[in-house]
């Protein structure tokens, strides 16, 4: 059911899968429980590229051939989901461990894979479809869910799918954000940070197109009930897009690899990866060409560099770039929990170390709340943060830095070596960080982490970790 030879493995590098994943995410977000969990806890608005790469890595682990890796990833996902619960805007409870909601996530992935083949003119044969459905059932079982939340047969699945679409899906805030805000305001990937104008121009064209294609691919009955616009020519555009993207499958082997593309989008310009250096060089040449073009054309001069380009950032910038992980304009527990999730995932922590890291973030949140939540509403606004101008790290943040050092220092020798450093930062050591013996000491790590997290300065390793999209 998993690994090479599985039906899902054949789809993994299929470029049409990108469109199918967007469609599946919209259908997930339209489920009230899932939509509420996304709005309250997810970083998909402020950090979509990071979220994309983490989702890809998780699918890779779950559908890979290694049973131990799959078991560990399932445990990690279950611990993550167990922490996501609350009430939505209509005061309805939600919980990410709800078995019906989890089954719907798997159902949208399966149905969107079937739909992507149909829309691109290559519908799956019945036997292939049945095998793919068995694989997704096995995926849900690997997560530890009891059988029965997905129908036992493919024939029964379509009745289940139609019922959920007709009776349970809603025009949720999360769905509208994905369709009408995320694509239009998609932040620049880390590697293209130096080309904001180029990115903005491409996004202005591609964003509405992706949104229109996604809306046109949704079930017609749901589109009508949710009041989603039926734009003229959208159906033709949708079929053309799936056909055109599908043609990329016929490129030479190795040209289209999902893993390589996901890694590339997540690369920071400061990374030691050779691909980052090549693309950074290309970006620099494009910038020089743009400067030459401005010399010979009567265009207005570019804006002056802002303070954000230096080694220090303002309190407002730090709040927006680092603290507000969910992008809702406030700092509260879901923001710090998102940091804990990112760090735990990068370090591939087991349950005890993961729990200690979450607890350290929870202690820091209580410290921040006590010091900065002036109006007592349970969250910290940008104004409250800026007015307080926190200049010194408190005891809880110091403790957090020590816990992060301990879980990164896998061998417990009180030094972070090159491999441990790469696991956290996904790049090689910077010379100014290492001690004389080529390692990162506890005191240096704690000092640098506190400098960054107290908002006093930019950091080559920490910005890609927590600040970049």
C-alpha positions as a printed NumPy array, in Angstrom:
array([[  0.   ,   0.   ,   0.   ],
       [  2.963,   2.351,   0.544],
       [  6.282,   3.201,  -1.055],
       [  7.498,   2.476,  -4.602],
       [  4.922,   0.663,  -6.693],
       [  1.938,   2.181,  -4.931],
       [ -0.562,   4.218,  -6.9  ],
       [  0.046,   7.275,  -4.745],
       [  3.781,   7.063,  -5.39 ],
       [  3.084,   7.409,  -9.118],
       [  1.211,  10.656,  -8.448],
       [  3.808,  12.126,  -6.104],
       [  5.877,  13.872,  -8.782],
       [  2.902,  14.566, -11.05 ],
       [  2.736,  18.363, -11.524],
       [ -1.072,  18.184, -11.622],
       [ -0.883,  17.222,  -7.968],
       [ -0.158,  20.878,  -7.111],
       [ -3.577,  21.915,  -8.446],
       [ -5.217,  18.927,  -6.77 ],
       [ -3.655,  19.807,  -3.401],
       [ -4.984,  23.368,  -3.584],
       [ -8.448,  22.032,  -4.412],
       [ -8.312,  19.496,  -1.575],
       [ -7.226,  22.196,   0.883],
       [-10.21 ,  24.365,  -0.074],
       [-12.598,  21.439,   0.448],
       [-10.988,  20.726,   3.817],
       [-11.265,  24.372,   4.861],
       [-14.979,  24.338,   3.969],
       [-15.563,  21.743,   6.689],
       [-16.595,  23.698,   9.821],
       [-14.291,  21.838,  12.21 ],
       [-11.271,  21.957,   9.935],
       [-11.904,  25.547,   8.897],
       [-12.071,  26.66 ,  12.535],
       [ -8.839,  24.836,  13.372],
       [ -7.1  ,  26.475,  10.398],
       [ -8.28 ,  29.982,  11.283],
       [ -7.289,  29.673,  14.926],
       [ -4.032,  27.743,  14.703],
       [ -2.568,  27.478,  11.229],
       [  0.324,  29.476,   9.766],
       [ -0.905,  29.021,   6.189],
       [ -1.542,  32.776,   5.755],
       [  1.689,  34.214,   7.16 ],
       [  4.017,  31.307,   6.35 ],
       [  2.502,  29.392,   3.408],
       [  5.792,  28.176,   1.91 ],
       [  6.903,  26.729,   5.221],
       [  3.51 ,  25.094,   5.645],
       [  3.689,  23.67 ,   2.114],
       [  7.09 ,  22.121,   2.669],
       [  6.073,  20.639,   6.034],
       [  2.928,  19.125,   4.496],
       [  4.963,  17.644,   1.661],
       [  7.502,  16.172,   4.093],
       [  4.742,  14.653,   6.201],
       [  3.088,  13.006,   3.176],
       [  6.481,  11.718,   2.091],
       [  7.009,  10.089,   5.486],
       [  3.499,   8.64 ,   5.691],
       [  3.437,   7.166,   2.174],
       [  7.07 ,   6.047,   2.118],
       [  8.26 ,   2.464,   2.364],
       [  9.73 ,   2.672,   5.898],
       [  7.179,   1.441,   8.44 ],
       [  9.119,   2.865,  11.399],
       [  9.253,   6.322,   9.828],
       [  5.515,   6.135,   9.127],
       [  4.758,   5.066,  12.695],
       [  6.823,   7.906,  14.126],
       [  5.244,  10.485,  11.813],
       [  1.752,   9.263,  12.678],
       [  2.547,   9.701,  16.356],
       [  3.846,  13.207,  15.734],
       [  0.751,  14.187,  13.746],
       [ -1.556,  12.786,  16.401],
       [  0.213,  14.745,  19.142],
       [ -0.003,  17.866,  16.984],
       [ -3.718,  17.387,  16.309],
       [ -4.465,  16.605,  19.957],
       [ -3.319,  20.142,  20.833],
       [ -5.659,  21.827,  18.333],
       [ -9.081,  22.401,  19.874],
       [-11.389,  25.229,  20.814],
       [-14.581,  26.917,  19.656],
       [-15.327,  28.681,  16.385],
       [-16.953,  32.084,  15.792],
       [-20.414,  30.485,  16.214],
       [-19.316,  29.023,  19.566],
       [-19.248,  25.497,  18.135],
       [-16.518,  23.227,  19.522],
       [-13.838,  21.866,  17.222],
       [-11.086,  19.328,  17.751],
       [ -8.469,  18.252,  15.221],
       [ -8.705,  14.683,  16.521],
       [-12.381,  14.435,  15.545],
       [-12.475,  11.178,  13.529],
       [-15.031,  12.407,  11.004],
       [-12.999,  15.559,  10.274],
       [ -9.822,  13.49 ,   9.871],
       [-11.627,  11.14 ,   7.506],
       [-12.77 ,  14.128,   5.443],
       [ -9.162,  15.306,   5.023],
       [ -8.224,  11.918,   3.557],
       [-11.385,  11.878,   1.45 ],
       [-10.56 ,  15.24 ,  -0.148],
       [ -7.056,  14.08 ,  -1.053],
       [ -8.383,  10.924,  -2.696],
       [-11.26 ,  12.622,  -4.515],
       [ -9.041,  15.478,  -5.731],
       [ -6.532,  12.98 ,  -7.129],
       [ -9.369,  11.297,  -9.056],
       [-10.685,  14.677, -10.208],
       [ -7.299,  15.912, -11.425],
       [ -7.075,  12.922, -13.757],
       [-10.611,  13.437, -15.013],
       [-10.171,  17.175, -15.627],
       [ -6.957,  16.59 , -17.561],
       [ -8.662,  14.139, -19.906],
       [ -7.184,  10.943, -18.444],
       [ -9.785,   9.474, -16.068],
       [ -8.607,   6.626, -13.883],
       [ -9.7  ,   3.103, -14.655],
       [-11.978,   1.53 , -12.067],
       [ -9.319,  -0.906, -10.827],
       [ -6.738,   1.87 , -10.418],
       [ -9.259,   4.031,  -8.578],
       [-10.105,   1.192,  -6.218],
       [ -6.448,   0.559,  -5.458],
       [ -5.86 ,   4.244,  -4.768],
       [ -8.842,   4.288,  -2.42 ],
       [ -7.431,   1.312,  -0.514],
       [ -4.14 ,   3.191,  -0.106],
       [ -5.87 ,   6.218,   1.387],
       [ -7.846,   3.957,   3.705],
       [ -4.526,   2.443,   4.77 ],
       [ -3.191,   5.956,   5.369],
       [ -6.056,   6.692,   7.763],
       [ -5.525,   3.353,   9.495],
       [ -1.819,   4.137,   9.89 ],
       [ -2.865,   7.266,  11.778],
       [ -4.59 ,   4.98 ,  14.273],
       [ -8.167,   5.831,  13.308],
       [-10.82 ,   3.149,  13.735],
       [-12.331,   1.788,  10.499],
       [-15.772,   2.982,   9.543],
       [-15.237,   6.723,   9.262],
       [-14.478,   6.224,   5.59 ],
       [-16.905,   3.93 ,   3.732],
       [-15.589,   0.396,   3.165],
       [-15.993,   0.392,  -0.62 ],
       [-15.41 ,   2.868,  -3.411],
       [-19.078,   2.589,  -4.416],
       [-20.149,   3.709,  -0.941],
       [-17.515,   6.446,  -0.891],
       [-19.215,   8.531,  -3.585],
       [-22.497,   8.598,  -1.653],
       [-20.575,   9.621,   1.471],
       [-18.711,  12.339,  -0.43 ],
       [-21.886,  13.793,  -1.949],
       [-23.599,  13.807,   1.449],
       [-20.785,  15.721,   3.159],
       [-20.639,  18.241,   0.31 ],
       [-24.411,  18.777,   0.414],
       [-24.997,  18.735,   4.157],
       [-21.827,  19.686,   6.044],
       [-19.601,  22.018,   4.03 ],
       [-19.932,  25.752,   4.619],
       [-18.615,  29.006,   3.199],
       [-16.071,  29.322,   6.023],
       [-13.641,  32.147,   6.717],
       [-10.715,  29.793,   6.104],
       [-12.028,  28.81 ,   2.677],
       [-12.523,  32.443,   1.647],
       [ -9.035,  33.378,   2.8  ],
       [ -7.496,  30.608,   0.7  ],
       [ -9.493,  31.539,  -2.391],
       [ -9.468,  35.332,  -2.222],
       [ -6.611,  36.42 ,   0.022],
       [ -3.874,  33.827,   0.088],
       [ -3.124,  33.729,  -3.635],
       [ -3.506,  37.486,  -4.109],
       [ -1.182,  38.233,  -1.177],
       [  1.105,  35.203,  -1.318],
       [  4.432,  36.279,   0.187],
       [  7.595,  35.913,  -1.813],
       [  9.434,  32.593,  -1.315],
       [ 12.634,  32.976,   0.728],
       [ 14.908,  32.478,  -2.266],
       [ 13.281,  35.338,  -4.203],
       [ 13.34 ,  37.885,  -1.39 ],
       [ 15.511,  40.179,  -3.459],
       [ 12.985,  40.388,  -6.322],
       [  9.789,  41.746,  -4.737],
       [  8.677,  43.685,  -7.817],
       [  9.035,  40.67 , -10.106],
       [  7.206,  38.479,  -7.635],
       [  4.384,  40.982,  -7.151],
       [  3.892,  41.314, -10.908],
       [  3.7  ,  37.547, -11.409],
       [  1.426,  37.099,  -8.398],
       [ -0.979,  39.771,  -9.663],
       [ -1.566,  37.634, -12.765],
       [ -1.283,  34.127, -11.358],
       [ -3.19 ,  34.662,  -8.098],
       [ -6.647,  35.341,  -9.597],
       [ -6.091,  32.632, -12.21 ],
       [ -5.335,  29.955,  -9.599],
       [ -8.333,  31.107,  -7.571],
       [-10.646,  30.944, -10.591],
       [ -9.349,  27.488, -11.582],
       [ -9.874,  26.184,  -8.052],
       [-13.409,  27.559,  -7.755],
       [-14.367,  26.109, -11.154],
       [-13.131,  22.659, -10.076],
       [-15.279,  22.511,  -6.921],
       [-18.569,  20.565,  -6.882],
       [-21.23 ,  22.622,  -8.631],
       [-23.806,  22.202,  -5.877],
       [-21.395,  23.563,  -3.288],
       [-20.401,  26.492,  -5.504],
       [-24.041,  27.516,  -5.757],
       [-24.759,  27.111,  -2.06 ],
       [-21.608,  28.99 ,  -1.021],
       [-22.281,  31.786,  -3.515],
       [-18.94 ,  31.322,  -5.256],
       [-18.739,  33.232,  -8.553],
       [-19.129,  31.33 , -11.813],
       [-16.845,  33.441, -14.004],
       [-17.29 ,  33.322, -17.804],
       [-14.738,  31.005, -19.359],
       [-13.619,  29.609, -15.981],
       [-14.467,  26.024, -16.917],
       [-12.447,  26.278, -20.127],
       [ -9.567,  27.879, -18.242],
       [ -9.678,  25.107, -15.642],
       [ -9.541,  22.27 , -18.196],
       [ -6.794,  24.06 , -20.122],
       [ -4.734,  24.495, -16.958],
       [ -4.977,  20.827, -15.985],
       [ -4.112,  19.761, -19.532],
       [ -1.164,  22.165, -19.763],
       [  0.258,  21.252, -16.364],
       [ -0.193,  17.593, -17.18 ],
       [  2.065,  17.933, -20.216],
       [  4.981,  18.548, -17.856],
       [  4.85 ,  14.837, -17.023],
       [  6.441,  14.133, -20.387],
       [  9.566,  16.137, -19.633],
       [ 12.781,  14.112, -19.153],
       [ 13.1  ,  12.174, -15.908],
       [ 14.347,  14.316, -13.06 ],
       [ 13.112,  17.619, -14.44 ],
       [  9.941,  17.594, -12.362],
       [ 10.476,  16.261,  -8.857],
       [  8.172,  17.411,  -6.088],
       [ 10.84 ,  17.01 ,  -3.43 ],
       [ 13.336,  19.125,  -5.332],
       [ 10.808,  21.872,  -6.022],
       [  9.68 ,  21.977,  -2.379],
       [ 13.287,  22.177,  -1.202],
       [ 14.044,  24.906,  -3.72 ],
       [ 11.128,  27.076,  -2.614],
       [ 12.246,  26.787,   1.007],
       [ 15.894,  27.637,   0.375],
       [ 17.182,  30.782,   1.993],
       [ 19.604,  32.961,  -0.028],
       [ 22.15 ,  32.469,   2.779],
       [ 21.918,  28.673,   2.514],
       [ 25.043,  26.697,   1.7  ],
       [ 23.071,  24.641,  -0.83 ],
       [ 24.732,  24.993,  -4.301],
       [ 21.321,  25.656,  -5.861],
       [ 20.854,  28.648,  -3.578],
       [ 24.182,  30.119,  -4.653],
       [ 23.364,  29.699,  -8.335],
       [ 19.937,  31.261,  -8.03 ],
       [ 21.264,  34.055,  -5.848],
       [ 23.815,  34.822,  -8.546],
       [ 21.024,  34.825, -11.156],
       [ 18.956,  37.129,  -8.971],
       [ 21.887,  39.535,  -8.605],
       [ 22.319,  39.639, -12.376],
       [ 18.629,  40.375, -12.815],
       [ 18.893,  43.201, -10.306],
       [ 21.873,  44.674, -12.163],
       [ 19.96 ,  44.408, -15.429],
       [ 17.042,  46.181, -13.812],
       [ 19.321,  48.94 , -12.576],
       [ 20.728,  49.395, -16.095],
       [ 17.197,  49.553, -17.504],
       [ 16.296,  52.282, -15.033],
       [ 19.325,  54.304, -16.184],
       [ 18.165,  54.38 , -19.792],
       [ 14.407,  54.771, -19.249],
       [ 12.549,  57.696, -17.667],
       [ 11.167,  55.692, -14.75 ],
       [ 10.843,  57.112, -11.239],
       [ 13.681,  56.133,  -8.885],
       [ 13.122,  53.089,  -6.686],
       [ 12.104,  53.724,  -3.07 ],
       [ 14.821,  54.24 ,  -0.528],
       [ 15.761,  51.15 ,   1.48 ],
       [ 13.781,  50.856,   4.691],
       [ 15.174,  50.272,   8.123],
       [ 14.149,  46.649,   7.755],
       [ 17.102,  45.969,   5.463],
       [ 19.663,  46.469,   8.232],
       [ 20.781,  44.269,  11.082],
       [ 18.1  ,  45.597,  13.436],
       [ 14.337,  45.552,  13.072],
       [ 11.712,  47.722,  14.699],
       [  9.325,  46.352,  17.309],
       [  6.522,  46.495,  14.729],
       [  8.562,  44.482,  12.239],
       [  9.496,  41.872,  14.825],
       [  5.868,  41.5  ,  15.894],
       [  4.701,  41.018,  12.304],
       [  7.605,  38.924,  11.016],
       [  8.211,  36.616,  13.978],
       [  5.664,  36.741,  16.775],
       [  2.425,  36.783,  14.755],
       [  2.869,  33.351,  13.212],
       [ -0.82 ,  32.93 ,  12.301],
       [ -1.062,  36.364,  10.649],
       [ -4.204,  37.5  ,  12.503],
       [ -2.628,  40.678,  13.892],
       [ -2.349,  39.415,  17.476],
       [  0.049,  37.404,  19.584],
       [ -1.53 ,  34.554,  21.522],
       [ -0.866,  30.926,  22.347],
       [ -1.48 ,  29.527,  18.814],
       [  1.413,  31.7  ,  17.573],
       [  3.887,  30.273,  20.062],
       [  2.473,  26.78 ,  19.55 ],
       [  3.197,  27.21 ,  15.841],
       [  6.829,  27.988,  16.692],
       [  6.987,  24.87 ,  18.857],
       [  5.517,  22.779,  16.007],
       [  8.059,  24.092,  13.521],
       [ 11.028,  23.465,  15.812],
       [  9.775,  20.021,  16.847],
       [  9.254,  19.033,  13.226],
       [ 12.666,  20.195,  12.107],
       [ 14.369,  18.319,  14.92 ],
       [ 12.101,  15.253,  14.526],
       [ 11.61 ,  15.131,  18.291],
       [ 10.187,  12.207,  20.208],
       [  7.316,  12.761,  22.628],
       [  9.298,  13.644,  25.825],
       [ 11.513,  16.24 ,  24.144],
       [  8.572,  17.638,  22.169],
       [  6.518,  18.014,  25.352],
       [  9.354,  19.798,  27.152],
       [  9.666,  22.257,  24.265],
       [  5.91 ,  22.936,  24.193],
       [  5.917,  23.431,  27.962],
       [  8.76 ,  25.931,  27.687],
       [  6.839,  27.898,  25.053],
       [  3.722,  27.761,  27.256],
       [  5.682,  29.21 ,  30.175],
       [  6.98 ,  31.993,  27.919],
       [  3.437,  32.735,  26.764],
       [  2.267,  33.086,  30.372],
       [  5.185,  35.435,  31.042],
       [  4.392,  37.546,  27.965],
       [  0.691,  37.615,  28.797],
       [  1.321,  38.77 ,  32.35 ],
       [  3.658,  41.557,  31.219],
       [  2.078,  42.783,  27.978],
       [ -1.66 ,  41.992,  27.919],
       [ -2.743,  45.393,  29.171],
       [ -6.481,  45.076,  28.488],
       [ -6.748,  41.503,  29.743],
       [ -8.402,  40.119,  26.6  ],
       [ -6.143,  37.057,  26.537],
       [ -4.027,  38.179,  23.605],
       [ -1.395,  40.802,  22.84 ],
       [ -1.952,  43.349,  20.128],
       [  0.816,  44.942,  18.109],
       [  0.138,  48.228,  19.936],
       [  0.494,  46.576,  23.351],
       [  3.736,  44.938,  22.28 ],
       [  5.223,  48.096,  20.783],
       [  4.248,  50.277,  23.758],
       [  5.913,  47.86 ,  26.158],
       [  9.098,  47.79 ,  24.019],
       [ 10.471,  44.667,  25.69 ],
       [ 14.198,  45.16 ,  25.887],
       [ 15.315,  42.317,  28.141],
       [ 14.593,  38.605,  28.081],
       [ 12.648,  37.279,  31.041],
       [ 13.308,  34.035,  32.936],
       [ 10.837,  31.998,  30.845],
       [ 12.483,  32.992,  27.554],
       [ 15.897,  32.168,  28.994],
       [ 14.582,  28.769,  30.034],
       [ 13.104,  28.27 ,  26.555],
       [ 16.476,  28.922,  24.965],
       [ 18.064,  26.31 ,  27.223],
       [ 15.388,  23.722,  26.429],
       [ 15.828,  24.337,  22.689],
       [ 19.567,  23.848,  23.083],
       [ 19.02 ,  20.58 ,  24.974],
       [ 16.673,  19.074,  22.356],
       [ 19.006,  20.163,  19.54 ],
       [ 22.065,  18.702,  21.31 ],
       [ 21.174,  15.088,  20.503],
       [ 24.321,  13.536,  21.973],
       [ 24.168,  15.613,  25.151],
       [ 27.778,  16.794,  25.033],
       [ 26.756,  20.415,  25.7  ],
       [ 27.843,  21.494,  22.234],
       [ 25.99 ,  21.626,  18.934],
       [ 28.013,  20.072,  16.154],
       [ 27.619,  20.557,  12.411],
       [ 25.013,  17.784,  11.953],
       [ 22.894,  18.984,  14.88 ],
       [ 23.106,  22.543,  13.609],
       [ 21.972,  21.522,  10.135],
       [ 19.   ,  19.594,  11.563],
       [ 17.704,  22.807,  13.143],
       [ 18.74 ,  25.476,  10.649],
       [ 19.022,  23.377,   7.442],
       [ 22.308,  24.987,   6.539],
       [ 25.971,  24.737,   7.488],
       [ 27.69 ,  26.591,  10.312],
       [ 28.453,  30.257,   9.884],
       [ 32.037,  30.993,  10.87 ],
       [ 31.137,  33.655,  13.402],
       [ 28.981,  31.193,  15.356],
       [ 31.432,  28.389,  16.002],
       [ 33.905,  28.105,  18.835],
       [ 37.566,  27.328,  18.314],
       [ 36.82 ,  23.595,  18.11 ],
       [ 34.179,  24.094,  15.415],
       [ 31.081,  23.664,  17.598],
       [ 28.329,  25.922,  18.919],
       [ 28.485,  26.262,  22.699],
       [ 25.507,  26.482,  25.029],
       [ 26.313,  30.033,  26.101],
       [ 26.7  ,  31.241,  22.5  ],
       [ 23.476,  29.52 ,  21.413],
       [ 21.483,  30.952,  24.316],
       [ 22.91 ,  34.426,  23.727],
       [ 22.05 ,  34.413,  20.015],
       [ 18.566,  32.98 ,  20.571],
       [ 17.746,  35.561,  23.236],
       [ 19.036,  38.382,  21.046],
       [ 16.763,  37.258,  18.251],
       [ 13.627,  36.405,  20.236],
       [ 13.712,  39.583,  22.299],
       [ 13.471,  41.479,  19.014],
       [ 16.841,  43.183,  19.197],
       [ 18.334,  42.093,  15.929],
       [ 18.092,  40.155,  12.703],
       [ 19.823,  36.811,  12.519],
       [ 21.092,  34.888,   9.511],
       [ 20.155,  31.481,  10.984],
       [ 17.027,  32.413,  12.958],
       [ 15.234,  34.544,  10.361],
       [ 14.813,  31.588,   7.951],
       [ 13.72 ,  29.466,  10.929],
       [ 10.865,  31.604,  12.245],
       [ 10.489,  34.808,  10.225],
       [ 10.437,  33.801,   6.573],
       [  7.303,  32.771,   4.731]])
